[in-house]
mmCIF file of C-alpha atoms in Angstrom:
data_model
loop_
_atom_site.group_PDB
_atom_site.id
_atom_site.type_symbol
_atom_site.label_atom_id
_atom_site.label_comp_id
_atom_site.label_asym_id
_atom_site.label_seq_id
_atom_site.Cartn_x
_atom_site.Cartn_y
_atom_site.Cartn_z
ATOM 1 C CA UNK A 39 66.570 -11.416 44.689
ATOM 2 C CA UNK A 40 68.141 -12.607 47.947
ATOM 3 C CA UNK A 41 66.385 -15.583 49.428
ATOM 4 C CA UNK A 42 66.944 -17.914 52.249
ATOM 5 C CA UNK A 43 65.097 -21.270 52.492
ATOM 6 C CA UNK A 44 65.110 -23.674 55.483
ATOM 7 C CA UNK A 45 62.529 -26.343 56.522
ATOM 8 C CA UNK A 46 59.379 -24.716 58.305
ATOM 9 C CA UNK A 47 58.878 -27.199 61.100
ATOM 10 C CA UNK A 48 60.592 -30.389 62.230
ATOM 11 C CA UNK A 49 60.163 -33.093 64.558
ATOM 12 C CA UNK A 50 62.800 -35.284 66.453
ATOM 13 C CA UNK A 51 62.906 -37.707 69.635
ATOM 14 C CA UNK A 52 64.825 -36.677 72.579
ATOM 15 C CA UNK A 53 68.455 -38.359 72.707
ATOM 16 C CA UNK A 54 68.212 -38.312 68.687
ATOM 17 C CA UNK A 55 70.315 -36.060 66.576
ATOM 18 C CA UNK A 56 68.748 -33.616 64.381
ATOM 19 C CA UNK A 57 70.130 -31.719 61.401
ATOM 20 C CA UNK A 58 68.352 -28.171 60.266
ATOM 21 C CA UNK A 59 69.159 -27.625 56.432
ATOM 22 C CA UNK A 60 69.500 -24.261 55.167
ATOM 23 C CA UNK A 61 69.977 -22.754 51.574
ATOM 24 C CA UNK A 62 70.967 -19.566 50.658
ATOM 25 C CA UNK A 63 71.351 -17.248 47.509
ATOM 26 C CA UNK A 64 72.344 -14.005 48.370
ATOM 27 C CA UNK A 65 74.402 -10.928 46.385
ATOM 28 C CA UNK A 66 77.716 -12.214 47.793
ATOM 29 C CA UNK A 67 78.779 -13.481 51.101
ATOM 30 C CA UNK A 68 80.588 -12.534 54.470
ATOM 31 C CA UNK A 69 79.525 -15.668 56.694
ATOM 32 C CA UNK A 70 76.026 -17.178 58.127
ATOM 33 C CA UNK A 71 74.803 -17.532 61.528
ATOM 34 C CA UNK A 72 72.598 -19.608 63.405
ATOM 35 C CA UNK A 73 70.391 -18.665 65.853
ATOM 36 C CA UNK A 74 68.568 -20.253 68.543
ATOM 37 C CA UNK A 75 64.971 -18.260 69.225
ATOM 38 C CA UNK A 76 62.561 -19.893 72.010
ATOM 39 C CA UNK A 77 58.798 -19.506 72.169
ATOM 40 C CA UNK A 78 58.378 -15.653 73.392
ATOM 41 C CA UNK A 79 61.885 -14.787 73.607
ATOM 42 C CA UNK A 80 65.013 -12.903 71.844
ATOM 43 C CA UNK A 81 67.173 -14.701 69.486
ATOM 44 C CA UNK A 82 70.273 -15.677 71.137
ATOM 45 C CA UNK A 83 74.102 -16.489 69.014
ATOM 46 C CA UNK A 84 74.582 -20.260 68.128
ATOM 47 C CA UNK A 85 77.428 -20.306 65.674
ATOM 48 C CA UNK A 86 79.007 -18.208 62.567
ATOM 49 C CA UNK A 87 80.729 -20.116 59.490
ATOM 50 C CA UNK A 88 82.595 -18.247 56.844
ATOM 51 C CA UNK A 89 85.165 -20.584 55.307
ATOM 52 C CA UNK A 90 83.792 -24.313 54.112
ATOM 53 C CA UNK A 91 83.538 -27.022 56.565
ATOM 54 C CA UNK A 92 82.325 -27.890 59.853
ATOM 55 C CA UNK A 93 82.466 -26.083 62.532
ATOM 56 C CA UNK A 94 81.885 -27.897 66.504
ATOM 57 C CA UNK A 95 80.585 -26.257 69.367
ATOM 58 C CA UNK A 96 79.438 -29.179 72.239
ATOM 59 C CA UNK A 97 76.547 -30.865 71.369
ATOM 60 C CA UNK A 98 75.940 -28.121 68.380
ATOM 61 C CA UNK A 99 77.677 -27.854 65.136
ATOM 62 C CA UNK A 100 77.272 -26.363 61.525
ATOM 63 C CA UNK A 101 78.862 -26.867 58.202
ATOM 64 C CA UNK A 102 79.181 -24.622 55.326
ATOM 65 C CA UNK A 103 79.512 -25.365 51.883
ATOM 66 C CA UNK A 104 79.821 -21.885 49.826
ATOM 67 C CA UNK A 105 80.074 -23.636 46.288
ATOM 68 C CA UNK A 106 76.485 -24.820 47.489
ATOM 69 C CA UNK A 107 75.245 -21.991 48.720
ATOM 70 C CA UNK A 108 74.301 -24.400 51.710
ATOM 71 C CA UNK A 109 75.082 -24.638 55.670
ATOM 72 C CA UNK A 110 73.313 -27.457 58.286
ATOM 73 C CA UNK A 111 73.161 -27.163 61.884
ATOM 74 C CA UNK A 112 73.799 -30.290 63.460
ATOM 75 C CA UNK A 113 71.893 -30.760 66.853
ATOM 76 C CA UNK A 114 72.913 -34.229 68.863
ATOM 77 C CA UNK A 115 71.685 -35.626 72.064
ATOM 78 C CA UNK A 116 68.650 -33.774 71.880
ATOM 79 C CA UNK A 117 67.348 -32.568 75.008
ATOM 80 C CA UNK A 118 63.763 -31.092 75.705
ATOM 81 C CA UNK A 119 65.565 -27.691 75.999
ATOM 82 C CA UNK A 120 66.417 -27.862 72.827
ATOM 83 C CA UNK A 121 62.575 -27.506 71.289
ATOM 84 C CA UNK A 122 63.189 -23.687 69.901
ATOM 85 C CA UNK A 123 62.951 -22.083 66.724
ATOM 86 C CA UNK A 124 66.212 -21.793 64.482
ATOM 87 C CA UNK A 125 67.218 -19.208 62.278
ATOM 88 C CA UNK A 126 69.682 -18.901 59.794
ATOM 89 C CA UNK A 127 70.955 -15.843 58.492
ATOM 90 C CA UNK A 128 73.342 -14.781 55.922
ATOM 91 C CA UNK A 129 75.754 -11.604 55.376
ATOM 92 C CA UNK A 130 75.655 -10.134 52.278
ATOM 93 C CA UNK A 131 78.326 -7.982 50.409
ATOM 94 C CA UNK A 132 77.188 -5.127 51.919
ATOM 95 C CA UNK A 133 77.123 -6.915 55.603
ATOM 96 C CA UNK A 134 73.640 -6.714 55.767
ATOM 97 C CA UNK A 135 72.129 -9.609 57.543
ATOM 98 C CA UNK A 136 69.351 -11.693 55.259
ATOM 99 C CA UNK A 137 67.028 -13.871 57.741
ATOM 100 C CA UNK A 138 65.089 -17.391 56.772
ATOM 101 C CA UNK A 139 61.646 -17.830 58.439
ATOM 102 C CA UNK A 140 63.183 -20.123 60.930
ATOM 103 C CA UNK A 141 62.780 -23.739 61.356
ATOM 104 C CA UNK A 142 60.944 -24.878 64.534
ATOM 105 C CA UNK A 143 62.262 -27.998 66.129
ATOM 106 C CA UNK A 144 59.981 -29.979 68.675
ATOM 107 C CA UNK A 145 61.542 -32.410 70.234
ATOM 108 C CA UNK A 146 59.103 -35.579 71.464
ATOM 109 C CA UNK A 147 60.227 -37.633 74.860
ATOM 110 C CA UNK B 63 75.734 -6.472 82.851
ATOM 111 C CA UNK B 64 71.887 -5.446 81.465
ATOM 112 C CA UNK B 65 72.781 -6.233 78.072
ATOM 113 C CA UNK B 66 69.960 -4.709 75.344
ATOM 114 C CA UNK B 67 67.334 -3.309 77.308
ATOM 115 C CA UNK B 68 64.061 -2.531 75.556
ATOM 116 C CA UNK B 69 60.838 -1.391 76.857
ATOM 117 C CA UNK B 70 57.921 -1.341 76.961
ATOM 118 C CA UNK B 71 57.565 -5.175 76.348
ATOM 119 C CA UNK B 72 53.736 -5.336 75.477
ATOM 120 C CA UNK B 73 51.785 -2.065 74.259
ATOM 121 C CA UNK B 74 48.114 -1.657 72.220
ATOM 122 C CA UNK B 75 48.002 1.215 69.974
ATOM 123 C CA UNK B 76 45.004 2.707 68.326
ATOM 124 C CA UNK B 77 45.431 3.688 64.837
ATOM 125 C CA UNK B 78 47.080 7.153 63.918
ATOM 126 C CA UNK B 79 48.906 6.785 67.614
ATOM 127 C CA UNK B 80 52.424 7.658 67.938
ATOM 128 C CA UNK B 81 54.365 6.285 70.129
ATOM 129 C CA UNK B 82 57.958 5.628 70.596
ATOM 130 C CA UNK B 83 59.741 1.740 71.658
ATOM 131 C CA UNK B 84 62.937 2.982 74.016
ATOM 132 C CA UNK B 85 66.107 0.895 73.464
ATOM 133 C CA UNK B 86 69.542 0.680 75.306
ATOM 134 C CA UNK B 87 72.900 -0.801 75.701
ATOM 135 C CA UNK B 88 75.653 -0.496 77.955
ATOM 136 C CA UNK B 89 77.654 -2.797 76.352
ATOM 137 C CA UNK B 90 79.479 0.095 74.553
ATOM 138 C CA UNK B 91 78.587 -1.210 71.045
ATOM 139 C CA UNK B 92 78.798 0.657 68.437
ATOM 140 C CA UNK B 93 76.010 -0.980 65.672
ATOM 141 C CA UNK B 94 72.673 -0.888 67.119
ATOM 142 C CA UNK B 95 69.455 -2.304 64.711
ATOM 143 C CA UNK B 96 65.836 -2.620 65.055
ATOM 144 C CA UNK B 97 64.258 -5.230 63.213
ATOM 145 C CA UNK B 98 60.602 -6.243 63.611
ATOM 146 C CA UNK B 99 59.440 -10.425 63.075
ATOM 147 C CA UNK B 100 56.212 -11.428 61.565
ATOM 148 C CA UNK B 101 54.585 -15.067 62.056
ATOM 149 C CA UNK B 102 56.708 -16.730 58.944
ATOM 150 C CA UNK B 103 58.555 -14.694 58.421
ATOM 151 C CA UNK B 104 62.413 -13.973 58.564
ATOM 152 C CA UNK B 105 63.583 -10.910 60.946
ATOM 153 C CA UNK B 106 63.250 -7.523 58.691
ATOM 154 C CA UNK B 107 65.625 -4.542 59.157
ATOM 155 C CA UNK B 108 63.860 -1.852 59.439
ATOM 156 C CA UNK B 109 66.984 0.846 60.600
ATOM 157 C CA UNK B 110 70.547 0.747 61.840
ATOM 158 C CA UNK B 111 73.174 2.503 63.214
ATOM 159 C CA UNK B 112 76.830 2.385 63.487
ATOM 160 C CA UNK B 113 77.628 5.297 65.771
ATOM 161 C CA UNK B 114 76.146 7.739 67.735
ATOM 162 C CA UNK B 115 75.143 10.283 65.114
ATOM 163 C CA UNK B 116 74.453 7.715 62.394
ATOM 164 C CA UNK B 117 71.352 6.051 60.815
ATOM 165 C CA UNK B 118 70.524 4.809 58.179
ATOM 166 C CA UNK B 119 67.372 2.899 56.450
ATOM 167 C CA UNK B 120 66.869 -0.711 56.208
ATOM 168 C CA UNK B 121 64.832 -3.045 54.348
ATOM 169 C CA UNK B 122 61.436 -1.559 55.506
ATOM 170 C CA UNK B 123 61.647 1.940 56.859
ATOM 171 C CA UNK B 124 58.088 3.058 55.864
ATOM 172 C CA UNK B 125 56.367 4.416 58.790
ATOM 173 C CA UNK B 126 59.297 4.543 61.127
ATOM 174 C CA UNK B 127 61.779 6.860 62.344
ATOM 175 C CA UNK B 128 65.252 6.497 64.540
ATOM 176 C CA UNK B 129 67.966 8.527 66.436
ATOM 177 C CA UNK B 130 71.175 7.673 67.913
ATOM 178 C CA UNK B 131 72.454 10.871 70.246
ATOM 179 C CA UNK B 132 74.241 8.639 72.511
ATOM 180 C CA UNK B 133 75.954 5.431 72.166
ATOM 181 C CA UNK B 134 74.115 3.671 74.820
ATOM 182 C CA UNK B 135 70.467 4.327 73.376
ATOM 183 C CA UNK B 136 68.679 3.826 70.167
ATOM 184 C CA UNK B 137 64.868 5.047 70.331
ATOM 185 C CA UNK B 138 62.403 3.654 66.872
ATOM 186 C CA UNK B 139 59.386 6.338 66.802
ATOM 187 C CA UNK B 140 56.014 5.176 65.238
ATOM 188 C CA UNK B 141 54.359 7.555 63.558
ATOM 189 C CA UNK B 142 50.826 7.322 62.602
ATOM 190 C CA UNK B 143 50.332 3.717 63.383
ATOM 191 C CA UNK B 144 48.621 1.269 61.071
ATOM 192 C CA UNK B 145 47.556 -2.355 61.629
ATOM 193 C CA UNK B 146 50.325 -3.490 59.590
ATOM 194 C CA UNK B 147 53.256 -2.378 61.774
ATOM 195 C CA UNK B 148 51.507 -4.863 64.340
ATOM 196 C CA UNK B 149 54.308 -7.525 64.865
ATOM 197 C CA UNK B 150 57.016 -7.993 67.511
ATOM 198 C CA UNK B 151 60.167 -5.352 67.825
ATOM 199 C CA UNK B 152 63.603 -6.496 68.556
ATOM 200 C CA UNK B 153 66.392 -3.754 69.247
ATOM 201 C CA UNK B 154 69.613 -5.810 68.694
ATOM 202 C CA UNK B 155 74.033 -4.695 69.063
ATOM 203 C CA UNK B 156 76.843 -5.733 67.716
ATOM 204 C CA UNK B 157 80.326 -5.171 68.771
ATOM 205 C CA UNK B 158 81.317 -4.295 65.196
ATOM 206 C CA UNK B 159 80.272 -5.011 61.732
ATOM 207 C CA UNK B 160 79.170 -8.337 60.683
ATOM 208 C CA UNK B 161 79.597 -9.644 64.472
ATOM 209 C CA UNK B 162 77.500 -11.577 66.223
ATOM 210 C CA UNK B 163 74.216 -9.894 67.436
ATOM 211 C CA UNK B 164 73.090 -9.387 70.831
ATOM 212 C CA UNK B 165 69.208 -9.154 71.365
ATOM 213 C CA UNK B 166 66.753 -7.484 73.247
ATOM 214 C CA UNK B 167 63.481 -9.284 74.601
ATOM 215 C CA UNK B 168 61.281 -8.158 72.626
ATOM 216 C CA UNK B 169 58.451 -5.325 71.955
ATOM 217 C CA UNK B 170 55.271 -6.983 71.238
ATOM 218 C CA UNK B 171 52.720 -3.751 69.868
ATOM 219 C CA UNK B 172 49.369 -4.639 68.241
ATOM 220 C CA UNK B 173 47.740 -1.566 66.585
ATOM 221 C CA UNK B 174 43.775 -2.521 66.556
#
């Protein structure tokens, strides 16, 4: 079966970095995305990976490693604003999207 | 621009209610989705579409129906509601396939 596993909750200080693990097996692969879903709200687009490596966007970046069948998202400088859920998803062989539960950051001042 | 539209945002159905959760785009894309999210769970598809005309099933269609007459709008009918289709709805678009996925706020429906 296709599964997607990432941490259920996480804690981190503000001004810290933060890194979200994710780990995938799916029937093959077209990229993985993370997104960024606060408390009552819609997902919103933080980053797609398809080739191996990291991939920097500001204070947000996430690395792929297909041989793994893992990805991270790195989070630095952590701000309050940051305290959302995060969801990683991956694109199968027939593009359909496979979803972890999400990993809920709360960031501490 | 309005983005994904979806309404209504909250709604309480009784069981063996129909009712129907009203989605819309004007971002001329051409994949629309609807995919409901339960407490620990990962988003589930539940049915797509990649053009006006189009649909097709998901990962849990059971107890749902769609239709996609325009490209702008993307309706999900309930049929016969049961407590387990309580969760929250998302209507979501994507430019093309495998492309980054534009969300709705949210349906929240409780079927007591």
């Amino acid at each position: 079966g296709q599964n997607i596993d990432q941490p259920t909750e996480m804690t981190a200080t503000e001004g810290a970095i933060v890194q979200i693990n994710c780990t995938y097996q799916t029937s093959g692969f077209n990229g993985l995305f993370w997104y960024q879903q606060h408390a009552g709200e819609a997902p919103t687009f933080l980053s797609y990976n398809v080739l191996d490596g990291l991939e920097e966007k500001g204070r947000f970046s996430s690395f792929l490693s297909r041989s793994k069948g893992y990805s991270y998202l790195l989070l630095k400088e952590l701000q309050m604003k940051d305290s959302a859920s995060y969801l990683c998803a991956v694109m199968d062989s027939n593009y359909q999207l496979i979803w972890g539960a999400g990993t809920k950051l709360i960031i501490k001042p | 621009n309005a983005g994904v539209t979806q309404t209504p945002k909250f709604r309480i159905l009784k069981i063996g209610q129909s009712m129907t959760l009203q989605c819309a785009q004007d971002m001329n894309h051409n994949y629309m989705y609807w995919y409901r999210q339960d407490p620990g769970m990962g988003l589930k598809l539940i049915y797509y579409s990649v053009g006006a005309g189009i649909t097709d099933k998901g990962e849990v269609p059971n107890g749902y129906n769609v239709s996609r007459s325009t490209t702008e709008d993307f309706p999900l009918r309930l049929e016969l509601a049961a407590p387990s289709q309580t969760s929250v709805y998302f209507c979501a678009s994507s430019y093309g396939e495998g492309g980054e996925l534009f969300f709705g706020e949210g349906s929240r429906l409780t079927v007591l």
